[in-house]
Short mmCIF file of C-alpha atoms in Angstrom, two decimals:
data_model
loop_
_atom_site.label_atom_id
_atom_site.label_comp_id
_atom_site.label_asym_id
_atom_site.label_seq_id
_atom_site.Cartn_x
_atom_site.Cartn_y
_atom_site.Cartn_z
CA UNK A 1 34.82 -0.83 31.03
CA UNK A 2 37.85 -0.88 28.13
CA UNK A 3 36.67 -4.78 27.31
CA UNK A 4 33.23 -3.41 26.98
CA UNK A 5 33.94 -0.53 24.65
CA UNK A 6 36.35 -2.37 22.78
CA UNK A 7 33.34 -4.99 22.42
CA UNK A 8 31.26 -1.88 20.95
CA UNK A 9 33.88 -0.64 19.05
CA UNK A 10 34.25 -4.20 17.44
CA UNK A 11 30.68 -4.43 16.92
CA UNK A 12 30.06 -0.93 15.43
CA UNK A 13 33.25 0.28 14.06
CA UNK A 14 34.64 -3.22 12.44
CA UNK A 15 36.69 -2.60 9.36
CA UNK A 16 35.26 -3.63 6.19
CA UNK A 17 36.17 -3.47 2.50
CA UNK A 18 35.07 -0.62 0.20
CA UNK A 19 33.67 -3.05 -2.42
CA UNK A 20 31.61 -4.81 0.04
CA UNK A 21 29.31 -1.55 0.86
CA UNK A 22 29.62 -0.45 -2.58
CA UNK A 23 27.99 -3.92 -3.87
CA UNK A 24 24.93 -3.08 -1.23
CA UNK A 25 25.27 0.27 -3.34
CA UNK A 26 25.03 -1.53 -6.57
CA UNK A 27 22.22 -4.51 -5.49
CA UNK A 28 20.18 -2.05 -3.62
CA UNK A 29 20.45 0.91 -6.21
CA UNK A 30 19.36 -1.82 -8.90
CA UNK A 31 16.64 -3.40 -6.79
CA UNK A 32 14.94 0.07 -6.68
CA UNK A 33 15.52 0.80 -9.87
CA UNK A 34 13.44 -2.78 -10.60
CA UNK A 35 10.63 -2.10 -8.27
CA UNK A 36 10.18 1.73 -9.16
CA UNK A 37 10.15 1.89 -13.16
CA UNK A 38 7.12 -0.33 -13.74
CA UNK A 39 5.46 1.25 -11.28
CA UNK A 40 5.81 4.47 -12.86
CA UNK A 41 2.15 3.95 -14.65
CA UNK A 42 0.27 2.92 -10.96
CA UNK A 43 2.42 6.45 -9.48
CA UNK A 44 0.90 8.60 -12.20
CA UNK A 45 -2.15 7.54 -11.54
CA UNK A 46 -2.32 7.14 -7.53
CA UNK A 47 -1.40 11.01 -7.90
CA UNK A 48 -4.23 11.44 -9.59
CA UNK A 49 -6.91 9.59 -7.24
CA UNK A 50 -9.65 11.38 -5.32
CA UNK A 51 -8.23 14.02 -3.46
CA UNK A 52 -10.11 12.73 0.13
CA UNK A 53 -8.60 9.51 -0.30
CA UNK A 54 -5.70 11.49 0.78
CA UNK A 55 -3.95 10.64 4.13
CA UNK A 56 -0.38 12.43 4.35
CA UNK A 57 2.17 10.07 6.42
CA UNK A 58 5.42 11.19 7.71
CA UNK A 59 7.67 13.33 6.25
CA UNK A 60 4.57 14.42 3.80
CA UNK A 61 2.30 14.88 6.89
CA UNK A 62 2.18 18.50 6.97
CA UNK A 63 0.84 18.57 3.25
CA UNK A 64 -2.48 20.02 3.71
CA UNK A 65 -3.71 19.08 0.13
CA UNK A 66 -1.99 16.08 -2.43
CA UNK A 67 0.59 17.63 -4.60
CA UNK A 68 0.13 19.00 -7.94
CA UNK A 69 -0.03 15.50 -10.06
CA UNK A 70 2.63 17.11 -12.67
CA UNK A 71 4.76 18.25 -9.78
CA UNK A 72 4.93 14.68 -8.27
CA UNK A 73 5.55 13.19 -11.91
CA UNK A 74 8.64 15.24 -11.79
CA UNK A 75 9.76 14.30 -8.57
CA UNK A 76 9.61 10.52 -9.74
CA UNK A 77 11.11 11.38 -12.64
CA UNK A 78 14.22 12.95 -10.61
CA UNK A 79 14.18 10.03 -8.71
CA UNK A 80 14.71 7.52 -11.92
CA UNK A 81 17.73 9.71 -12.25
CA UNK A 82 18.78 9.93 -9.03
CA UNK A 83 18.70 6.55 -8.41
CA UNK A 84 20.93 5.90 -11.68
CA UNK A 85 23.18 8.26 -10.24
CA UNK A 86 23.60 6.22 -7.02
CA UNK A 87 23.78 3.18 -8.76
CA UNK A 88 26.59 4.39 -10.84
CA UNK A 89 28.40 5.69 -8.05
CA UNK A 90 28.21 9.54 -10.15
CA UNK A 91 28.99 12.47 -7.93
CA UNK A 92 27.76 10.23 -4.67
CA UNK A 93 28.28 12.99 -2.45
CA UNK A 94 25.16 14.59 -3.78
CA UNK A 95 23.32 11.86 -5.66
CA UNK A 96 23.75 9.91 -2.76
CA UNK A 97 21.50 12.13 -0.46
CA UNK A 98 19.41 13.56 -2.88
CA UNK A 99 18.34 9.96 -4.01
CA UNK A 100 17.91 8.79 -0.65
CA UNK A 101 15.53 11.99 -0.04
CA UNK A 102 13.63 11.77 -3.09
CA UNK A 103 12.98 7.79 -2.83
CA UNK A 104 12.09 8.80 0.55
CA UNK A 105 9.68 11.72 -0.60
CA UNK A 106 8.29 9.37 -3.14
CA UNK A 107 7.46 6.44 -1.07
CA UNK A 108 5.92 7.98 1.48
CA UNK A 109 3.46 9.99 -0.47
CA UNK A 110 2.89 6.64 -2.61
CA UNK A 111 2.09 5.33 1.01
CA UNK A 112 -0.34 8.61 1.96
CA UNK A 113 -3.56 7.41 0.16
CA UNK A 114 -4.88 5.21 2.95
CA UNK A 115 -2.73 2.41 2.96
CA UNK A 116 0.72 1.68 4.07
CA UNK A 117 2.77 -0.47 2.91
CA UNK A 118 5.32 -1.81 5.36
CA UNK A 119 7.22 -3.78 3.28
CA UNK A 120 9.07 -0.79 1.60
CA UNK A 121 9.63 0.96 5.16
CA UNK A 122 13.23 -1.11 5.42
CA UNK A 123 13.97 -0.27 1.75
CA UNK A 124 13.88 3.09 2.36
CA UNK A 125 15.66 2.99 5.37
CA UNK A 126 18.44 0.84 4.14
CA UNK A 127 18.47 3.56 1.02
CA UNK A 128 18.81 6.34 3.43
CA UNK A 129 21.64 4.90 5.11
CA UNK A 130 24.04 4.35 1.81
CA UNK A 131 23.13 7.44 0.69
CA UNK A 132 24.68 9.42 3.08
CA UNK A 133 27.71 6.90 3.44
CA UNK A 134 30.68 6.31 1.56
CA UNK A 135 29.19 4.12 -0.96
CA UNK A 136 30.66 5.07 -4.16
CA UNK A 137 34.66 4.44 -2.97
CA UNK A 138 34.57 1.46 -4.98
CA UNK A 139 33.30 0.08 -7.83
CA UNK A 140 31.51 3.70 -8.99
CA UNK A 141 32.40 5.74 -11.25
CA UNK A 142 33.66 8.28 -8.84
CA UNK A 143 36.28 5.70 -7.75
CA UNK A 144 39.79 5.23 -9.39
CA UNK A 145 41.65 2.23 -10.05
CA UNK A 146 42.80 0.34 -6.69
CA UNK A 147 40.00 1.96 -4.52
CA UNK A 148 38.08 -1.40 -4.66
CA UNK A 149 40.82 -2.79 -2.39
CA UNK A 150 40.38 -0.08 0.85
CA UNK A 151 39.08 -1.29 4.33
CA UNK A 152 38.15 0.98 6.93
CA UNK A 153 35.60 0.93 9.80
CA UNK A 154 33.68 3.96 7.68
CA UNK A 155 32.98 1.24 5.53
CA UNK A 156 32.05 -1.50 8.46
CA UNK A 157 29.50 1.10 10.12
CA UNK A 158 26.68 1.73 7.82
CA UNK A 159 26.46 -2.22 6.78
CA UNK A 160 26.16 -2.92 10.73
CA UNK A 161 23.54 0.10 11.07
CA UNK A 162 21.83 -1.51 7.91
CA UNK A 163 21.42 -4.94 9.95
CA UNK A 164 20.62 -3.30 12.90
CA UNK A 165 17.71 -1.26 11.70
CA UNK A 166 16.66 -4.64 9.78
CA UNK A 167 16.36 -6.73 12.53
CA UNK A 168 14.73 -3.84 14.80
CA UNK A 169 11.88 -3.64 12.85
CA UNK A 170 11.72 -7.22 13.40
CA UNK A 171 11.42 -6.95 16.59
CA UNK A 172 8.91 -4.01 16.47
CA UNK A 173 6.62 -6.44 14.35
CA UNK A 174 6.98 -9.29 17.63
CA UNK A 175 6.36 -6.86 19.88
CA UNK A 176 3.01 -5.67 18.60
CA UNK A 177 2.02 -9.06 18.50
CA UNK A 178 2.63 -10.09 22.05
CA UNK A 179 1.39 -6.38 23.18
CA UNK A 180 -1.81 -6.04 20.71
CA UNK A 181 -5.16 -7.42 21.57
CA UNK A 182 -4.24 -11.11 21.33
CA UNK A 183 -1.32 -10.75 23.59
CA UNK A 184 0.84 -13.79 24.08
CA UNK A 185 -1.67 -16.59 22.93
CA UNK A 186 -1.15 -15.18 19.71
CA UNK A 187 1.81 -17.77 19.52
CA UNK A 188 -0.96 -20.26 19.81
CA UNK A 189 -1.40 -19.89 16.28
CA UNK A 190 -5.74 -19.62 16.33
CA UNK A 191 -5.07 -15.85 15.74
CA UNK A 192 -2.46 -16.73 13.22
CA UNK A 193 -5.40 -18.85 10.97
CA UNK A 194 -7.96 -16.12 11.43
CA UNK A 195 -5.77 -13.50 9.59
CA UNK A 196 -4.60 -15.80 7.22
CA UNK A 197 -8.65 -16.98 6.55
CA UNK A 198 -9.49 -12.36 7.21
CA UNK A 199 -7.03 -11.89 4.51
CA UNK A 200 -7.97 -14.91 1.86
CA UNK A 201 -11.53 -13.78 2.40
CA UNK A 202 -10.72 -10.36 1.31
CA UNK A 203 -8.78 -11.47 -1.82
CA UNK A 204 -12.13 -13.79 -2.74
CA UNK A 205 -14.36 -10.79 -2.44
CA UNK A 206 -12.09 -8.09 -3.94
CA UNK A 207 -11.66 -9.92 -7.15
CA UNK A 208 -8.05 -11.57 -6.38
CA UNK A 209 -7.97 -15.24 -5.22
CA UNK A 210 -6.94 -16.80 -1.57
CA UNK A 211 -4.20 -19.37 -1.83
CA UNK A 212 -5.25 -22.46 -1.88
CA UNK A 213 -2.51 -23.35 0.64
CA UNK A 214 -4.34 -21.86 3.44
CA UNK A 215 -7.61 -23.89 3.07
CA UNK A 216 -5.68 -27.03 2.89
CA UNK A 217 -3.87 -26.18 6.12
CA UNK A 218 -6.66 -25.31 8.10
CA UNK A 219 -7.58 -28.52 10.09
CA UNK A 220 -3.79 -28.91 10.90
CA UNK A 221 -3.76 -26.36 13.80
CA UNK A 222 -0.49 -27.43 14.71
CA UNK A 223 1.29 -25.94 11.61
CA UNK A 224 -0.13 -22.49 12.67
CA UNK A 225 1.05 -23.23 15.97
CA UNK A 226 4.36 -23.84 14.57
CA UNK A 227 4.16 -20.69 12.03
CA UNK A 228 2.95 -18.83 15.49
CA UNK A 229 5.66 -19.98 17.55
CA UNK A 230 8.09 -19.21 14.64
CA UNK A 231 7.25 -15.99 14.27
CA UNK A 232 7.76 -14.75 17.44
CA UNK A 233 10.81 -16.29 18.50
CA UNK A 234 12.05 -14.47 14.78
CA UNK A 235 10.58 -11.55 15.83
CA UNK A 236 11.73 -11.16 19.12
CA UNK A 237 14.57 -12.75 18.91
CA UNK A 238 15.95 -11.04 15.89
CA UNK A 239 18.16 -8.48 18.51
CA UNK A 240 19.94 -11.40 19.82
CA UNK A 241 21.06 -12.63 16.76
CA UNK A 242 23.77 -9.96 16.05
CA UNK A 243 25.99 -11.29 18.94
CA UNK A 244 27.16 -13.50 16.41
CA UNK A 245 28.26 -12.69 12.88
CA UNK A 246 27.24 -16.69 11.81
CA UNK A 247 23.97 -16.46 13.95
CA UNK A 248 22.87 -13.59 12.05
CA UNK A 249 23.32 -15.25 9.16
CA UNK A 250 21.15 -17.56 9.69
CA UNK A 251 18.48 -15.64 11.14
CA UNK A 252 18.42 -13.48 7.53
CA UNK A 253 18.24 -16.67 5.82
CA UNK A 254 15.41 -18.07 8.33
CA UNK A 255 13.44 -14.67 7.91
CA UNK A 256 13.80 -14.85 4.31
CA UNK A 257 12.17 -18.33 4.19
CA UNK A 258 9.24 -17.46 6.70
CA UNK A 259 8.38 -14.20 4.14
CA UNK A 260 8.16 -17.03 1.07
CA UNK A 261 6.43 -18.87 3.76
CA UNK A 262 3.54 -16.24 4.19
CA UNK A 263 3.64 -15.69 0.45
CA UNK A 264 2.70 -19.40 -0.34
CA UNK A 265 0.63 -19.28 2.63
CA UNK A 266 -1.07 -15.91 2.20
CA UNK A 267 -0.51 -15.11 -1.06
CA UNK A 268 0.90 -11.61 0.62
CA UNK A 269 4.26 -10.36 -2.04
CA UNK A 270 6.63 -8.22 0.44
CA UNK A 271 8.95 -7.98 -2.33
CA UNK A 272 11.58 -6.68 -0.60
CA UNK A 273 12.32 -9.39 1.70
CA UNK A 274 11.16 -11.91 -1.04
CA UNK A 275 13.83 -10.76 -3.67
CA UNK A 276 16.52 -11.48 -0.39
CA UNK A 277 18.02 -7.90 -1.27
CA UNK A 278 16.76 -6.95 2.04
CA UNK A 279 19.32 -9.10 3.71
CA UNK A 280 22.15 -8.56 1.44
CA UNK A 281 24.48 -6.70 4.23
CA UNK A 282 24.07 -9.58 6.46
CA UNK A 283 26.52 -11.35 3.76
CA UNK A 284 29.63 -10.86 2.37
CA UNK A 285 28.69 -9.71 -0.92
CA UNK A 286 32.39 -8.75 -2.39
CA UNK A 287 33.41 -12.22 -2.61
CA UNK A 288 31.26 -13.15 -5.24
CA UNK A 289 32.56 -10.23 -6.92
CA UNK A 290 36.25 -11.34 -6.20
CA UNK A 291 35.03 -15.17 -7.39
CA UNK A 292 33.61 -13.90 -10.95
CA UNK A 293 36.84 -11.77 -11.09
CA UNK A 294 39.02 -14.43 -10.66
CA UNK A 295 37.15 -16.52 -13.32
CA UNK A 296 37.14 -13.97 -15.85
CA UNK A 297 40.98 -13.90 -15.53
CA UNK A 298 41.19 -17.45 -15.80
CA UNK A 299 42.66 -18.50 -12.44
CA UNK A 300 41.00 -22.19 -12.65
CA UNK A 301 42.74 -22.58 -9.17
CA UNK A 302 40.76 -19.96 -7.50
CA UNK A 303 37.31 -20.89 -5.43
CA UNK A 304 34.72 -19.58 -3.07
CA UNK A 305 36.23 -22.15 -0.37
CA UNK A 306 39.36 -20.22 -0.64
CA UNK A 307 37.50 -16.75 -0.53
CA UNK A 308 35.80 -18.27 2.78
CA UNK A 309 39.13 -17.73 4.15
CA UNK A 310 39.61 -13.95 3.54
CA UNK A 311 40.39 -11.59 5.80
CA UNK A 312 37.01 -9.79 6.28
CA UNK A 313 34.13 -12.14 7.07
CA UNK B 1 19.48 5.85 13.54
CA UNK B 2 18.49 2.74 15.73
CA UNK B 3 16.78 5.06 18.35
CA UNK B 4 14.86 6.38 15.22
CA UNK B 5 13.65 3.29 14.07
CA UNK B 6 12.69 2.14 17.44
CA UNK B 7 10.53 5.16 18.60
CA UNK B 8 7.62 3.95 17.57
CA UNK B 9 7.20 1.42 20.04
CA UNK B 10 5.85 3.40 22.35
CA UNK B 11 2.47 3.38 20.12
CA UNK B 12 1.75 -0.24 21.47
CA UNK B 13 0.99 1.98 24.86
CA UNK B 14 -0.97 4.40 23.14
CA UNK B 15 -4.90 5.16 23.15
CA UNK B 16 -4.80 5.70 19.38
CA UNK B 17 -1.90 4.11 17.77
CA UNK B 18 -0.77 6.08 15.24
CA UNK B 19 1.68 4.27 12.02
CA UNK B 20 3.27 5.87 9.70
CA UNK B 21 5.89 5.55 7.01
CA UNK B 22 8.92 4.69 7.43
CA UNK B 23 8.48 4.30 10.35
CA UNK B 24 6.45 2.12 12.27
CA UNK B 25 5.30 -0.44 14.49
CA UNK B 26 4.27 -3.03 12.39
CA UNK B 27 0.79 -3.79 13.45
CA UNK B 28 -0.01 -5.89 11.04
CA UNK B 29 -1.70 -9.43 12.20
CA UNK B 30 -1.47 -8.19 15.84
CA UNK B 31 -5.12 -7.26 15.70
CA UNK B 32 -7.72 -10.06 17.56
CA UNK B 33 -10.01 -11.27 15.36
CA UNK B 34 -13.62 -12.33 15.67
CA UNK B 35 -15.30 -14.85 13.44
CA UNK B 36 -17.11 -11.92 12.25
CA UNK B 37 -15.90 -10.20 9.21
CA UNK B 38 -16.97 -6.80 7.58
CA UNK B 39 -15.59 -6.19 4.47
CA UNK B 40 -16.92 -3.11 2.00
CA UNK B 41 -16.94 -4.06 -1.93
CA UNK B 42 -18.44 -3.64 -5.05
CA UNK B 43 -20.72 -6.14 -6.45
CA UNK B 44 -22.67 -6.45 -9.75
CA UNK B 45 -25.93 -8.46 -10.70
CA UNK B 46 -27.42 -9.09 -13.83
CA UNK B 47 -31.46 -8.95 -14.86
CA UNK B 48 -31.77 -12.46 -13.49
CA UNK B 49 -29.67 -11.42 -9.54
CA UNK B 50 -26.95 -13.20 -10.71
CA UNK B 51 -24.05 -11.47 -8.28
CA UNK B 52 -20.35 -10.86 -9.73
CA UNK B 53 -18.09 -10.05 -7.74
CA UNK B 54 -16.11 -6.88 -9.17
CA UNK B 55 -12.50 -6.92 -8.68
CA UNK B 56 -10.48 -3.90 -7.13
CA UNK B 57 -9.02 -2.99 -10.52
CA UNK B 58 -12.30 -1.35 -11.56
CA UNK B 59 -11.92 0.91 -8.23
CA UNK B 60 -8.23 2.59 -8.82
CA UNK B 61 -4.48 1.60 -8.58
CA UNK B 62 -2.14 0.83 -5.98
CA UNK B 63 -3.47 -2.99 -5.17
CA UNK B 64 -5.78 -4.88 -3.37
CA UNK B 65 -5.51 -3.94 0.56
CA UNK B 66 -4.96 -0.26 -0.74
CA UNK B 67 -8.23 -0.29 -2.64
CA UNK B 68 -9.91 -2.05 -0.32
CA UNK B 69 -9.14 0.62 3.00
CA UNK B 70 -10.13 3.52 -0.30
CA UNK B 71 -13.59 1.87 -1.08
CA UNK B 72 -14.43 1.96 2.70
CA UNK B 73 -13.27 5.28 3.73
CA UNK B 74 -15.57 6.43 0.32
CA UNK B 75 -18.41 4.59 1.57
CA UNK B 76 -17.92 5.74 5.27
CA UNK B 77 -17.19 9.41 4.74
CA UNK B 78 -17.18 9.81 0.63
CA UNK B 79 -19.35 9.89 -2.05
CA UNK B 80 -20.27 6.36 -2.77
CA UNK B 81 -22.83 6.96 -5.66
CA UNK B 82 -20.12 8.62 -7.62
CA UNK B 83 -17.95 5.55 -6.89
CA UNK B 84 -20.83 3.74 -8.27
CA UNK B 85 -21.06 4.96 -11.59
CA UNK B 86 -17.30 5.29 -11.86
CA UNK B 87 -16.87 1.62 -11.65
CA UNK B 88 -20.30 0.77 -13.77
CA UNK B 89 -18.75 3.62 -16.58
CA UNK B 90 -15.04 1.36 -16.11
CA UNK B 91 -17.25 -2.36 -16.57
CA UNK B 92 -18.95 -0.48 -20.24
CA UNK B 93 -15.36 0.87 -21.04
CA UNK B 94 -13.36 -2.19 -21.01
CA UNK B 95 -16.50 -4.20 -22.09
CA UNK B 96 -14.67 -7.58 -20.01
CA UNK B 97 -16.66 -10.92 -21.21
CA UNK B 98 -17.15 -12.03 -18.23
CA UNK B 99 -18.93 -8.95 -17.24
CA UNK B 100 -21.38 -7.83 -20.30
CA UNK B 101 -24.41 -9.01 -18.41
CA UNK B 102 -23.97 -7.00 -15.49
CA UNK B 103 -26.50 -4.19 -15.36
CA UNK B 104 -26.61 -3.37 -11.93
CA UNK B 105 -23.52 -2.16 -9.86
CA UNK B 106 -23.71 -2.14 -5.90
CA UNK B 107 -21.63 -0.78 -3.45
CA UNK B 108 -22.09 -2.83 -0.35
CA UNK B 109 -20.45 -3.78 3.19
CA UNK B 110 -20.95 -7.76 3.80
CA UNK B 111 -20.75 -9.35 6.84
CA UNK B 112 -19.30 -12.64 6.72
CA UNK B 113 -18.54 -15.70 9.00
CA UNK B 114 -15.18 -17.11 8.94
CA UNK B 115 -16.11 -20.06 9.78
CA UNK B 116 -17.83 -20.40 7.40
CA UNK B 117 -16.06 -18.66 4.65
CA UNK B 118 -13.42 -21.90 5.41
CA UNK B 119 -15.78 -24.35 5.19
CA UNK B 120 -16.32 -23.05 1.35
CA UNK B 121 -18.75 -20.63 1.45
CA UNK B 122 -18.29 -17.32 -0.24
CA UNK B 123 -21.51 -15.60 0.94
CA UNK B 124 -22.63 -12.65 3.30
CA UNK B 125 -24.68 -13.35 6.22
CA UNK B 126 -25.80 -9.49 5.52
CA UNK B 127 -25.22 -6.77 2.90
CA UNK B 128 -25.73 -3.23 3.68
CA UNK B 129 -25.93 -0.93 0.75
CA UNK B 130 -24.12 2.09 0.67
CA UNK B 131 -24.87 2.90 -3.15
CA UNK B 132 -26.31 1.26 -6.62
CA UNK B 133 -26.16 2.34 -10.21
CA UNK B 134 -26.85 1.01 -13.74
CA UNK B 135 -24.67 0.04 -16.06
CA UNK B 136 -25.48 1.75 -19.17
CA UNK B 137 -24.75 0.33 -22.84
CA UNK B 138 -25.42 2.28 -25.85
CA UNK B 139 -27.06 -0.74 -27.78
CA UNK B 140 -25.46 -0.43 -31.78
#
């Protein structure tokens, strides 16, 4: 019983350095800021559609009627500023929650006129867990000099909860799969074609363009197999691969290549996961940090093979 | 958290699945597909039939699969003519080259094989019409 909840305790409530969560801070608070602002325009505008093309989702559900289109251009303009805030690290303790609310708020009633779009859902999740963590302890403005240099398991907890929740929905995704219509054939990779061909047929007609990937794969069954197979053992494996801090490396670096995979397959951008930002906490981040440090200052001597060493992997 | 994020499994039990935002179940690609394929869209034709196939961008923001599940629900439940002449007033507006001979605007759900769609063939077995409209130039 102690092994076992010192196993937990290990997994759950590691130590970790201060930098490390505030870099997921800093890449994650920068990420949004890089997917939000140019779609400030398309925002404005979705606010604006026809008011029966509205379909409230989640934490909007209860809206009865869309929101006041000048209201909602406010909120996204508190969230440019939130999100500065939290990427700054500037009085965390409320621009951390209030950003992670707001991007929260925003998404989700971006997402409530028809269509969802499930490649933001870990974004905002990810979001909503730094915002209400110690985040800003390092590297932030709120932080003083030395604070960079703190460990602590308060630091080691939200990056494991952040890998956690990513490879859940993982696993969600593989079990819908196996469970939905198609069942376990769909590994067989037939199904796999036929919404590749549903979803290049829809591009054709709607005025985008399939990729041209997809017809030249279609007599080679096997490669859908494959892609199939692939999937699923990603999918439903993904739980498995946080018994081991290496193994889950390379499962975020295997997911990361199957979502480039589908977008030269499918043409399908789930930007999130293509940028890699998604699997930033899998990594860890504060050595590069350390690495461009030590080069600024000159220390020739200094490498990534020696930072492979550190304390905190 | 964890517990949170994994709730919505139980919808893969459920009569009517329900997703939402941020969480969800993910069914994306889980649905089985038949070679038959009904997609709703707007297409133009010019005095001689000609089709053109109008892109998404005349219909609204927020991308193509967005669009796409808007144009239906209008043409299911909504007001399709006024959809119509939305897009036809958009094709005048922004006067695109490749478009100045369109003088009819349809909206129509296709039915389409995908069989055949892979062999190269980007044409409906069937069209129903929901709407049409013309496209109305002031000549100078």
């Amino acid at each position: 019983m102690t092994a076992l909840v010192r196993r937990l305790e290990q997994a759950w409530f590691a130590e970790a350095p201060a930098s490390r969560l505030a870099i997921l801070r800093i890449v994650i608070g920068v990420y949004v800021l890089w997917y939000l602002v140019p779609r400030h325009g398309l925002l404005t505008e979705l606010a604006e559609s026809d008011p029966s093309l509205f379909e409230p989702v989640g934490v909007v559900s209860w809206l009865a009627h869309p929101l006041d289109p000048s209201l909602f251009h406010l909120l996204v303009i508190g969230t440019f500023a939130a999100n500065l805030a939290f990427l700054l690290g500037w009085r965390y303790r409320i621009s951390g929650p209030v950003f992670a609310l707001l991007l929260l708020g925003v998404l989700t009633y971006r997402n409530s006129w028809s269509m969802i779009f499930h490649s933001d859902n870990v974004l905002v999740l990810h979001v909503l867990i730094l915002g209400f963590a110690p985040a800003a302890e390092a590297v932030s403005i709120d932080s003083r000099a030395g604070d960079r240099d703190r460990t602590g398991w308060q630091y080691g907890w939200p990056i494991r909860l952040m890998c956690v929740v990513t490879v859940a929905t993982y696993f969600l995704a593989g079990v819908a799969k196996v469970m939905g219509p198609a069942g376990w054939p769909w590994a067989g990779g037939g199904e796999l074609l036929k919404q590749v061909a549903v979803d290049g047929l829809r591009k054709d007609v709607l005025g985008s363009a399939a990729s041209p990937l997809m017809f030249a794969l279609q007599d080679y069954l096997i490669v859908f197999t494959a892609l199939g197979v692939g999937s699923l053992v990603m999918e439903l494996g993904a739980p498995f691969s946080l018994i081991d801090r290496r193994l889950a490396r390379v499962w975020a670096v295997s997911a990361f290549f199957m979502h480039w995979g589908i977008f030269f397959i499918m043409g399908i951008t789930f930007r999130y996961q293509l940028s890699g930002v998604m699997y930033a906490p899998f990594f860890p981040l504060e050595r590069v940090v350390v690495w461009f440090r030590s080069l600024r200052s000159g220390s020739r001597a200094t490498s990534l093979a020696e930072f492979s060493e550190a304390k905190f992997r | 958290m964890v517990a949170i994020t994994l709730s919505p499994i139980a919808e893969n039990w459920s009569e009517r699945p329900n997703d939402g935002f941020p969480l969800s179940h993910y069914p994306m690609f889980s649905a089985k597909r038949t070679d038959s394929v009904r997609i709703t869209y707007l297409v133009g034709a010019d005095s001689s039939s000609k089709r053109y196939l109008l892109s998404h961008r005349y219909v609204g923001p927020g991308g193509l699969n967005q669009v796409r599940r808007q144009i239906a629900r209008i043409a299911r439940r909504g007001d399709p003519e006024s959809l119509c002449r939305s897009v036809a007033g958009k094709i005048v507006m922004r006067d695109a080259r490749s478009l100045r001979e369109v003088s009819v605007v349809r909206v129509v759900t296709g039915s389409y094989r995908l069989t055949e769609y892979l062999a190269g063939t980007l044409a409906p077995i069937a069209e129903q019409e929901h709407a049409s409209c013309k496209v109305e130039r002031r000549r100078p």
